[in-house]
Coordinates of C-alpha atoms and ligand atoms in Angstrom, one line a residue:
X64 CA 3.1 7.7 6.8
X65 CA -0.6 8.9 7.3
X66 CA -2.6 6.2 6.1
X67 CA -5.6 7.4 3.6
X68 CA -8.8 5.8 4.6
X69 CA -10.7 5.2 1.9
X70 CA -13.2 2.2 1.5
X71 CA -13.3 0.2 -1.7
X72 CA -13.0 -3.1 -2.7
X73 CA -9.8 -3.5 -3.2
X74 CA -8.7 -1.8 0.2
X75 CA -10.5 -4.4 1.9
X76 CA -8.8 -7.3 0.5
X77 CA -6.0 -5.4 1.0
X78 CA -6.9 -5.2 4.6
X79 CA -7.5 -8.5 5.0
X80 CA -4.5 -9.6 3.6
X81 CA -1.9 -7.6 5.8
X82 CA -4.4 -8.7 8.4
X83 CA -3.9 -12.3 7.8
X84 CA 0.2 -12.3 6.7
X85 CA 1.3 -10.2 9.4
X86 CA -1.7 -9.6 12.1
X87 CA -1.9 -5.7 11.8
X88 CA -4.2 -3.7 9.5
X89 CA -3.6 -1.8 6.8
X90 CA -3.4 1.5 8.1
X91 CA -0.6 0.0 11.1
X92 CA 1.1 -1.2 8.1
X93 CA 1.1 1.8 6.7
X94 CA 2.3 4.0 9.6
X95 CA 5.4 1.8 10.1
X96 CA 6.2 2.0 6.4
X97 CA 5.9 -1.6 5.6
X98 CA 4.3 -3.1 2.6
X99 CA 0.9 -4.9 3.5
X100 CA 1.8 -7.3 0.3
X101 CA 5.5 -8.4 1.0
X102 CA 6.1 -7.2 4.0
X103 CA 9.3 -5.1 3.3
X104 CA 10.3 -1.6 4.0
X105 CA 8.2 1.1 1.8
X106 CA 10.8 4.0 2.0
X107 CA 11.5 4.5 -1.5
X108 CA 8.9 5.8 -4.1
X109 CA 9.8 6.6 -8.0
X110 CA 7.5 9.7 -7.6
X111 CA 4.9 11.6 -5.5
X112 CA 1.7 9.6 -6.5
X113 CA 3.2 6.0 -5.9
X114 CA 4.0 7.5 -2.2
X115 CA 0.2 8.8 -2.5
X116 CA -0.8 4.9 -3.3
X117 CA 1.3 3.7 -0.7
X118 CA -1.0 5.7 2.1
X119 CA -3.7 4.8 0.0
X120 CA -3.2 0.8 -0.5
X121 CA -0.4 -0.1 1.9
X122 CA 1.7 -1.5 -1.2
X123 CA 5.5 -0.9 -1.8
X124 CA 6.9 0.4 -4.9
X125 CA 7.9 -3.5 -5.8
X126 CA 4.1 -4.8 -5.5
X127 CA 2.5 -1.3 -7.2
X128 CA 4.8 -2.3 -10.3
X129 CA 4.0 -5.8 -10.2
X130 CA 0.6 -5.3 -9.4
X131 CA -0.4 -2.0 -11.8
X132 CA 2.2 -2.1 -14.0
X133 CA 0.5 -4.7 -16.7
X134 CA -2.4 -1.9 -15.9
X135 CA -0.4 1.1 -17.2
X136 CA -1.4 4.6 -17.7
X137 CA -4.0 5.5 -19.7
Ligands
ZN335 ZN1 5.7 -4.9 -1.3

């Protein structure tokens, strides 16, 4: 996938993290489809916006539940 560059807090810990767990950036992450939080395969999306944060944060449907879902819509 295209990775979205975007710069905000949270993409640069996110950076930083896949950075320091698997020694490629974010946006590599992102064009090999792999999650910069576990490290798995990010193939499958429940809809068109969680494959939109995917480009946009790295993270895989697992981690964007775990991490937003106590967040919720509003
Ligand atoms: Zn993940």
């Amino acid at each position: 996938m295209k990775p979205v560059e975007k710069s905000s807090e949270m993409v640069k810990v996110l950076d930083s993290i896949s950075l320091n767990m698997f020694g490629k950036s974010r946006s590599e992450a992102i064009r090999q489809n792999i999650c910069v939080n576990c490290g798995g395969e990010a193939d499958r999306f429940v809809d068109i916006r969680s494959k939109r944060e995917f480009a946009l944060s790295g993270l895989c449907q697992n981690c964007q539940d775990s991490l937003f879902g106590s967040i919720g819509e509003p």
